[in-house]
Amino acid sequence: MARTQGSHSDITGPRVRAAALRLFARHGFAAVSMRQIAAEVGVQAGALYNYTPDKQSLLFSLLKGHMDDLLAAWAEEPSAQDPVARLEVFTRFHIRFNLERPEAIFVSYMELRNLAPENFTVIEQLRRAYEDELEAILRAGVARGDFEMPDTKIATLAVIAMLTGVNTWYRTGGRLSLDEVQQIYWDMVCGAVGARG
Amino acid sequence: MARTQGSHSDITGPRVRAAALRLFARHGFAAVSMRQIAAEVGVQAGALYNYTPDKQSLLFSLLKGHMDDLLAAWAEEPSAQDPVARLEVFTRFHIRFNLERPEAIFVSYMELRNLAPENFTVIEQLRRAYEDELEAILRAGVARGDFEMPDTKIATLAVIAMLTGVNTWYRTGGRLSLDEVQQIYWDMVCGAVGARG
DNA sequence: GATTGATCTGAACGATCGTTCAGTTCTATG
DNA sequence: CATAGAACTGAACGATCGTTCAGATCAATC
């Protein structure tokens, strides 16, 4: 063997993924051609197939990687004791994590329908796993009397929807710092789940 | 003149719009071809151009029509007196209106980036107008001491995001009736805006 | 410095895209 | 029943799509 494997691919590979993510976020999966991605990387379209078997796999790989990152990052968050503290950790984590990678978040929410059925199932299960993390917190809080809600599943989805909405308006350098945004949303989450203020 | 204008077009026209909306919601604007829309209507692709100058105009027309419907429907809602009652009317209205037309809601949120810039501006302004309706309620409530929040604009977007999230999980015939869903979300909105429970 | 295999080019494949248009079909009117 | 014009067909336009592949190019090893 002459060249050690991936002597270039470990440079081009990430650039392909970065370009694809950026373009998918901006124009949508179906509206972006392999030639556009290649041009962004500075390469011919055929070269992309050294890094992905096809366009569909490229999308799936991006979404799968994002969900794995999300669950891994959450697993490394400090595990607070009582449900109220854990809910605050979750709230601040979700906002920070989402604001750090707006393109991945955007693509993950918009391109689910462009996944092949078997790929969709995988991503959906990972998303469900993340939702279950929050619901477990809410359940524990309800059991202890810290929270009050008629349905923990609905509250879970409502809280996540509210928090994810930050990405639609927040811009770095705006009038609010990350910490201020986290504080505002934490107050609203508290109210929504009936936590004692 | 022989045939009265639109003797068929007033049948085919709405069918074209309905088919386009359904397909755009399911597969995305860029992934749907004019031939697919035509096939759904039972017509050749060329015939579509009796009803829209091009594909882009078809998308814009759907989104514009939806936003007009939304603002018109909200304008006809009973205008309650105090901010708390108005907020409840808004909450219930938003949920009901969105659940009645899930495809239009879905397309309106997903296909904004596929609008030509001048069309995007139009839709964005209409969306802003709708948000302003809610923010006016929140401002009035804060002024009267009914609500408590540090930023009415953020609270506006947070509430809308939370309410719109209903469409991602609600299915007619599920275990919760529309009224039960509206009640649950109204309680959460109350908490989020710091209204006296 | 020769070699070897990863990396990339450049051209090509068939398929499909949005759109146009001459000509056919249909139906409400006179 | 003749007719005028709206509605539609069916074929075609050039462009672009995802993907393939033989051959050129490159850099790390011997």
PDB file of C-alpha atoms in Angstrom, chain B:
ATOM      1  CA  MET B   1     -68.063  34.938 -26.862  1.00  0.00           C
ATOM      2  CA  ALA B   2     -69.115  31.354 -26.751  1.00  0.00           C
ATOM      3  CA  ARG B   3     -68.395  29.632 -23.513  1.00  0.00           C
ATOM      4  CA  THR B   4     -68.703  31.628 -20.338  1.00  0.00           C
ATOM      5  CA  GLN B   5     -65.300  32.145 -18.858  1.00  0.00           C
ATOM      6  CA  GLY B   6     -64.103  29.510 -16.504  1.00  0.00           C
ATOM      7  CA  SER B   7     -66.865  27.042 -17.194  1.00  0.00           C
ATOM      8  CA  HIS B   8     -64.322  24.380 -16.397  1.00  0.00           C
ATOM      9  CA  SER B   9     -61.586  26.405 -14.815  1.00  0.00           C
ATOM     10  CA  ASP B  10     -63.640  27.053 -11.721  1.00  0.00           C
ATOM     11  CA  ILE B  11     -63.562  23.307 -11.186  1.00  0.00           C
ATOM     12  CA  THR B  12     -60.041  22.509 -12.316  1.00  0.00           C
ATOM     13  CA  GLY B  13     -58.490  25.592 -10.748  1.00  0.00           C
ATOM     14  CA  PRO B  14     -59.281  24.690  -7.148  1.00  0.00           C
ATOM     15  CA  ARG B  15     -58.316  21.083  -7.831  1.00  0.00           C
ATOM     16  CA  VAL B  16     -54.918  22.234  -9.042  1.00  0.00           C
ATOM     17  CA  ARG B  17     -54.402  24.274  -5.895  1.00  0.00           C
ATOM     18  CA  ALA B  18     -55.572  21.456  -3.662  1.00  0.00           C
ATOM     19  CA  ALA B  19     -53.317  18.914  -5.356  1.00  0.00           C
ATOM     20  CA  ALA B  20     -50.333  21.263  -5.231  1.00  0.00           C
ATOM     21  CA  LEU B  21     -50.893  21.983  -1.549  1.00  0.00           C
ATOM     22  CA  ARG B  22     -51.169  18.315  -0.693  1.00  0.00           C
ATOM     23  CA  LEU B  23     -48.073  17.342  -2.664  1.00  0.00           C
ATOM     24  CA  PHE B  24     -46.014  20.300  -1.447  1.00  0.00           C
ATOM     25  CA  ALA B  25     -46.877  19.379   2.134  1.00  0.00           C
ATOM     26  CA  ARG B  26     -45.980  15.747   1.631  1.00  0.00           C
ATOM     27  CA  HIS B  27     -42.822  15.957  -0.457  1.00  0.00           C
ATOM     28  CA  GLY B  28     -41.748  19.586  -0.468  1.00  0.00           C
ATOM     29  CA  PHE B  29     -41.992  22.239  -3.162  1.00  0.00           C
ATOM     30  CA  ALA B  30     -38.699  21.437  -4.890  1.00  0.00           C
ATOM     31  CA  ALA B  31     -39.349  17.702  -4.889  1.00  0.00           C
ATOM     32  CA  VAL B  32     -42.763  17.960  -6.581  1.00  0.00           C
ATOM     33  CA  SER B  33     -42.939  18.249 -10.348  1.00  0.00           C
ATOM     34  CA  MET B  34     -45.612  19.977 -12.351  1.00  0.00           C
ATOM     35  CA  ARG B  35     -46.318  16.606 -13.959  1.00  0.00           C
ATOM     36  CA  GLN B  36     -47.066  15.089 -10.547  1.00  0.00           C
ATOM     37  CA  ILE B  37     -49.537  17.857  -9.792  1.00  0.00           C
ATOM     38  CA  ALA B  38     -51.124  17.421 -13.198  1.00  0.00           C
ATOM     39  CA  ALA B  39     -51.421  13.665 -12.735  1.00  0.00           C
ATOM     40  CA  GLU B  40     -53.151  14.195  -9.386  1.00  0.00           C
ATOM     41  CA  VAL B  41     -55.690  16.438 -11.098  1.00  0.00           C
ATOM     42  CA  GLY B  42     -56.040  14.065 -14.047  1.00  0.00           C
ATOM     43  CA  VAL B  43     -54.703  16.443 -16.652  1.00  0.00           C
ATOM     44  CA  GLN B  44     -51.549  17.019 -18.711  1.00  0.00           C
ATOM     45  CA  ALA B  45     -48.775  19.218 -17.332  1.00  0.00           C
ATOM     46  CA  GLY B  46     -49.312  21.934 -19.916  1.00  0.00           C
ATOM     47  CA  ALA B  47     -52.873  22.470 -18.770  1.00  0.00           C
ATOM     48  CA  LEU B  48     -51.673  23.728 -15.395  1.00  0.00           C
ATOM     49  CA  TYR B  49     -50.437  26.874 -17.067  1.00  0.00           C
ATOM     50  CA  ASN B  50     -54.024  27.959 -17.576  1.00  0.00           C
ATOM     51  CA  TYR B  51     -54.148  28.416 -13.811  1.00  0.00           C
ATOM     52  CA  THR B  52     -50.714  29.673 -12.848  1.00  0.00           C
ATOM     53  CA  PRO B  53     -48.030  31.525 -14.800  1.00  0.00           C
ATOM     54  CA  ASP B  54     -45.380  29.270 -13.291  1.00  0.00           C
ATOM     55  CA  LYS B  55     -44.582  26.950 -10.396  1.00  0.00           C
ATOM     56  CA  GLN B  56     -43.235  29.707  -8.168  1.00  0.00           C
ATOM     57  CA  SER B  57     -46.441  31.729  -8.513  1.00  0.00           C
ATOM     58  CA  LEU B  58     -48.431  28.662  -7.562  1.00  0.00           C
ATOM     59  CA  LEU B  59     -46.520  28.346  -4.294  1.00  0.00           C
ATOM     60  CA  PHE B  60     -46.820  32.036  -3.557  1.00  0.00           C
ATOM     61  CA  SER B  61     -50.534  32.011  -4.298  1.00  0.00           C
ATOM     62  CA  LEU B  62     -51.062  29.175  -1.837  1.00  0.00           C
ATOM     63  CA  LEU B  63     -49.101  30.891   0.937  1.00  0.00           C
ATOM     64  CA  LYS B  64     -50.646  34.269   0.271  1.00  0.00           C
ATOM     65  CA  GLY B  65     -54.136  32.788   0.289  1.00  0.00           C
ATOM     66  CA  HIS B  66     -53.416  31.027   3.551  1.00  0.00           C
ATOM     67  CA  MET B  67     -52.127  34.123   5.288  1.00  0.00           C
ATOM     68  CA  ASP B  68     -55.088  36.133   4.060  1.00  0.00           C
ATOM     69  CA  ASP B  69     -57.426  33.467   5.394  1.00  0.00           C
ATOM     70  CA  LEU B  70     -55.628  33.503   8.716  1.00  0.00           C
ATOM     71  CA  LEU B  71     -55.815  37.258   9.207  1.00  0.00           C
ATOM     72  CA  ALA B  72     -59.403  37.413   7.996  1.00  0.00           C
ATOM     73  CA  ALA B  73     -60.465  34.627  10.330  1.00  0.00           C
ATOM     74  CA  TRP B  74     -58.767  36.261  13.286  1.00  0.00           C
ATOM     75  CA  ALA B  75     -60.433  39.575  12.470  1.00  0.00           C
ATOM     76  CA  GLU B  76     -63.804  37.870  12.752  1.00  0.00           C
ATOM     77  CA  GLU B  77     -63.120  36.402  16.169  1.00  0.00           C
ATOM     78  CA  PRO B  78     -65.089  38.002  18.981  1.00  0.00           C
ATOM     79  CA  SER B  79     -63.043  40.798  20.505  1.00  0.00           C
ATOM     80  CA  ALA B  80     -63.042  40.234  24.228  1.00  0.00           C
ATOM     81  CA  GLN B  81     -62.521  43.070  26.628  1.00  0.00           C
ATOM     82  CA  ASP B  82     -59.676  42.339  28.980  1.00  0.00           C
ATOM     83  CA  PRO B  83     -56.287  41.031  27.854  1.00  0.00           C
ATOM     84  CA  VAL B  84     -56.671  37.721  29.664  1.00  0.00           C
ATOM     85  CA  ALA B  85     -59.890  36.916  27.847  1.00  0.00           C
ATOM     86  CA  ARG B  86     -58.405  38.079  24.547  1.00  0.00           C
ATOM     87  CA  LEU B  87     -55.388  35.874  25.074  1.00  0.00           C
ATOM     88  CA  GLU B  88     -57.616  32.900  25.673  1.00  0.00           C
ATOM     89  CA  VAL B  89     -59.539  33.654  22.494  1.00  0.00           C
ATOM     90  CA  PHE B  90     -56.266  33.903  20.587  1.00  0.00           C
ATOM     91  CA  THR B  91     -54.933  30.660  22.031  1.00  0.00           C
ATOM     92  CA  ARG B  92     -58.037  28.691  21.183  1.00  0.00           C
ATOM     93  CA  PHE B  93     -58.348  30.331  17.778  1.00  0.00           C
ATOM     94  CA  HIS B  94     -54.767  29.593  16.798  1.00  0.00           C
ATOM     95  CA  ILE B  95     -55.004  25.932  17.744  1.00  0.00           C
ATOM     96  CA  ARG B  96     -58.330  25.408  16.038  1.00  0.00           C
ATOM     97  CA  PHE B  97     -57.405  27.292  12.870  1.00  0.00           C
ATOM     98  CA  ASN B  98     -54.114  25.436  12.512  1.00  0.00           C
ATOM     99  CA  LEU B  99     -55.628  22.020  13.140  1.00  0.00           C
ATOM    100  CA  GLU B 100     -58.260  22.664  10.490  1.00  0.00           C
ATOM    101  CA  ARG B 101     -55.655  23.078   7.721  1.00  0.00           C
ATOM    102  CA  PRO B 102     -52.511  21.164   8.626  1.00  0.00           C
ATOM    103  CA  GLU B 103     -51.198  21.044   5.071  1.00  0.00           C
ATOM    104  CA  ALA B 104     -51.358  24.804   4.592  1.00  0.00           C
ATOM    105  CA  ILE B 105     -49.671  25.337   7.948  1.00  0.00           C
ATOM    106  CA  PHE B 106     -46.961  22.851   7.113  1.00  0.00           C
ATOM    107  CA  VAL B 107     -46.243  24.358   3.708  1.00  0.00           C
ATOM    108  CA  SER B 108     -46.300  27.875   5.137  1.00  0.00           C
ATOM    109  CA  TYR B 109     -43.574  26.990   7.611  1.00  0.00           C
ATOM    110  CA  MET B 110     -41.446  24.818   5.382  1.00  0.00           C
ATOM    111  CA  GLU B 111     -41.431  26.516   2.016  1.00  0.00           C
ATOM    112  CA  LEU B 112     -40.630  30.103   2.910  1.00  0.00           C
ATOM    113  CA  ARG B 113     -37.093  29.638   1.634  1.00  0.00           C
ATOM    114  CA  ASN B 114     -38.419  28.544  -1.761  1.00  0.00           C
ATOM    115  CA  LEU B 115     -40.196  31.845  -2.294  1.00  0.00           C
ATOM    116  CA  ALA B 116     -38.653  34.388  -4.606  1.00  0.00           C
ATOM    117  CA  PRO B 117     -37.350  37.332  -2.562  1.00  0.00           C
ATOM    118  CA  GLU B 118     -40.181  39.694  -3.431  1.00  0.00           C
ATOM    119  CA  ASN B 119     -42.752  37.022  -2.603  1.00  0.00           C
ATOM    120  CA  PHE B 120     -40.985  36.188   0.646  1.00  0.00           C
ATOM    121  CA  THR B 121     -41.228  39.819   1.716  1.00  0.00           C
ATOM    122  CA  VAL B 122     -44.984  39.809   1.235  1.00  0.00           C
ATOM    123  CA  ILE B 123     -45.532  36.653   3.273  1.00  0.00           C
ATOM    124  CA  GLU B 124     -43.145  37.797   5.975  1.00  0.00           C
ATOM    125  CA  GLN B 125     -45.074  41.023   6.416  1.00  0.00           C
ATOM    126  CA  LEU B 126     -48.361  39.168   6.771  1.00  0.00           C
ATOM    127  CA  ARG B 127     -46.814  36.863   9.335  1.00  0.00           C
ATOM    128  CA  ARG B 128     -45.486  39.859  11.201  1.00  0.00           C
ATOM    129  CA  ALA B 129     -48.955  41.361  11.188  1.00  0.00           C
ATOM    130  CA  TYR B 130     -50.331  38.216  12.803  1.00  0.00           C
ATOM    131  CA  GLU B 131     -47.620  38.215  15.441  1.00  0.00           C
ATOM    132  CA  ASP B 132     -48.372  41.855  16.152  1.00  0.00           C
ATOM    133  CA  GLU B 133     -51.942  40.899  16.983  1.00  0.00           C
ATOM    134  CA  LEU B 134     -50.729  38.646  19.773  1.00  0.00           C
ATOM    135  CA  GLU B 135     -48.084  41.052  20.960  1.00  0.00           C
ATOM    136  CA  ALA B 136     -50.681  43.811  21.293  1.00  0.00           C
ATOM    137  CA  ILE B 137     -52.630  41.550  23.636  1.00  0.00           C
ATOM    138  CA  LEU B 138     -49.551  40.800  25.702  1.00  0.00           C
ATOM    139  CA  ARG B 139     -48.560  44.468  25.879  1.00  0.00           C
ATOM    140  CA  ALA B 140     -52.005  45.447  27.055  1.00  0.00           C
ATOM    141  CA  GLY B 141     -51.924  42.707  29.655  1.00  0.00           C
ATOM    142  CA  VAL B 142     -48.528  43.762  30.944  1.00  0.00           C
ATOM    143  CA  ALA B 143     -49.683  47.380  31.141  1.00  0.00           C
ATOM    144  CA  ARG B 144     -52.672  46.368  33.244  1.00  0.00           C
ATOM    145  CA  GLY B 145     -50.631  44.056  35.432  1.00  0.00           C
ATOM    146  CA  ASP B 146     -52.433  40.961  34.186  1.00  0.00           C
ATOM    147  CA  PHE B 147     -49.278  39.443  32.699  1.00  0.00           C
ATOM    148  CA  GLU B 148     -45.647  39.509  33.674  1.00  0.00           C
ATOM    149  CA  MET B 149     -42.816  39.065  31.200  1.00  0.00           C
ATOM    150  CA  PRO B 150     -39.509  40.781  30.502  1.00  0.00           C
ATOM    151  CA  ASP B 151     -39.998  40.990  26.723  1.00  0.00           C
ATOM    152  CA  THR B 152     -43.330  40.925  24.917  1.00  0.00           C
ATOM    153  CA  LYS B 153     -41.800  40.150  21.504  1.00  0.00           C
ATOM    154  CA  ILE B 154     -40.006  37.061  22.762  1.00  0.00           C
ATOM    155  CA  ALA B 155     -43.077  35.931  24.652  1.00  0.00           C
ATOM    156  CA  THR B 156     -45.105  36.393  21.471  1.00  0.00           C
ATOM    157  CA  LEU B 157     -42.817  34.145  19.461  1.00  0.00           C
ATOM    158  CA  ALA B 158     -42.562  31.617  22.273  1.00  0.00           C
ATOM    159  CA  VAL B 159     -46.333  31.329  22.611  1.00  0.00           C
ATOM    160  CA  ILE B 160     -46.866  31.015  18.866  1.00  0.00           C
ATOM    161  CA  ALA B 161     -44.131  28.373  18.608  1.00  0.00           C
ATOM    162  CA  MET B 162     -45.678  26.415  21.446  1.00  0.00           C
ATOM    163  CA  LEU B 163     -49.184  26.584  19.980  1.00  0.00           C
ATOM    164  CA  THR B 164     -48.110  25.782  16.446  1.00  0.00           C
ATOM    165  CA  GLY B 165     -46.362  22.711  17.779  1.00  0.00           C
ATOM    166  CA  VAL B 166     -49.760  21.102  18.297  1.00  0.00           C
ATOM    167  CA  ASN B 167     -49.854  20.303  14.600  1.00  0.00           C
ATOM    168  CA  THR B 168     -46.861  17.995  14.907  1.00  0.00           C
ATOM    169  CA  TRP B 169     -48.634  15.496  17.095  1.00  0.00           C
ATOM    170  CA  TYR B 170     -52.410  16.039  17.131  1.00  0.00           C
ATOM    171  CA  ARG B 171     -54.476  13.573  15.146  1.00  0.00           C
ATOM    172  CA  THR B 172     -58.231  13.730  14.910  1.00  0.00           C
ATOM    173  CA  GLY B 173     -59.750  10.739  16.574  1.00  0.00           C
ATOM    174  CA  GLY B 174     -56.964  10.603  19.136  1.00  0.00           C
ATOM    175  CA  ARG B 175     -57.546  10.369  22.835  1.00  0.00           C
ATOM    176  CA  LEU B 176     -57.950  14.134  23.284  1.00  0.00           C
ATOM    177  CA  SER B 177     -60.706  16.290  21.874  1.00  0.00           C
ATOM    178  CA  LEU B 178     -60.006  19.689  20.368  1.00  0.00           C
ATOM    179  CA  ASP B 179     -61.495  21.366  23.418  1.00  0.00           C
ATOM    180  CA  GLU B 180     -59.305  19.377  25.792  1.00  0.00           C
ATOM    181  CA  VAL B 181     -56.196  20.310  23.810  1.00  0.00           C
ATOM    182  CA  GLN B 182     -57.212  23.946  23.793  1.00  0.00           C
ATOM    183  CA  GLN B 183     -57.714  23.852  27.556  1.00  0.00           C
ATOM    184  CA  ILE B 184     -54.346  22.241  28.229  1.00  0.00           C
ATOM    185  CA  TYR B 185     -52.516  24.764  26.095  1.00  0.00           C
ATOM    186  CA  TRP B 186     -54.465  27.649  27.535  1.00  0.00           C
ATOM    187  CA  ASP B 187     -53.273  26.636  30.995  1.00  0.00           C
ATOM    188  CA  MET B 188     -49.687  26.456  29.774  1.00  0.00           C
ATOM    189  CA  VAL B 189     -49.927  29.808  28.000  1.00  0.00           C
ATOM    190  CA  CYS B 190     -51.315  31.314  31.201  1.00  0.00           C
ATOM    191  CA  GLY B 191     -48.324  30.060  33.119  1.00  0.00           C
ATOM    192  CA  ALA B 192     -45.824  31.137  30.496  1.00  0.00           C
ATOM    193  CA  VAL B 193     -47.037  34.735  30.445  1.00  0.00           C
ATOM    194  CA  GLY B 194     -47.317  34.921  34.212  1.00  0.00           C
ATOM    195  CA  ALA B 195     -51.064  35.308  34.273  1.00  0.00           C
ATOM    196  CA  ARG B 196     -52.773  34.854  37.615  1.00  0.00           C
ATOM    197  CA  GLY B 197     -54.002  31.278  37.677  1.00  0.00           C
TER     198      GLY B 197
END
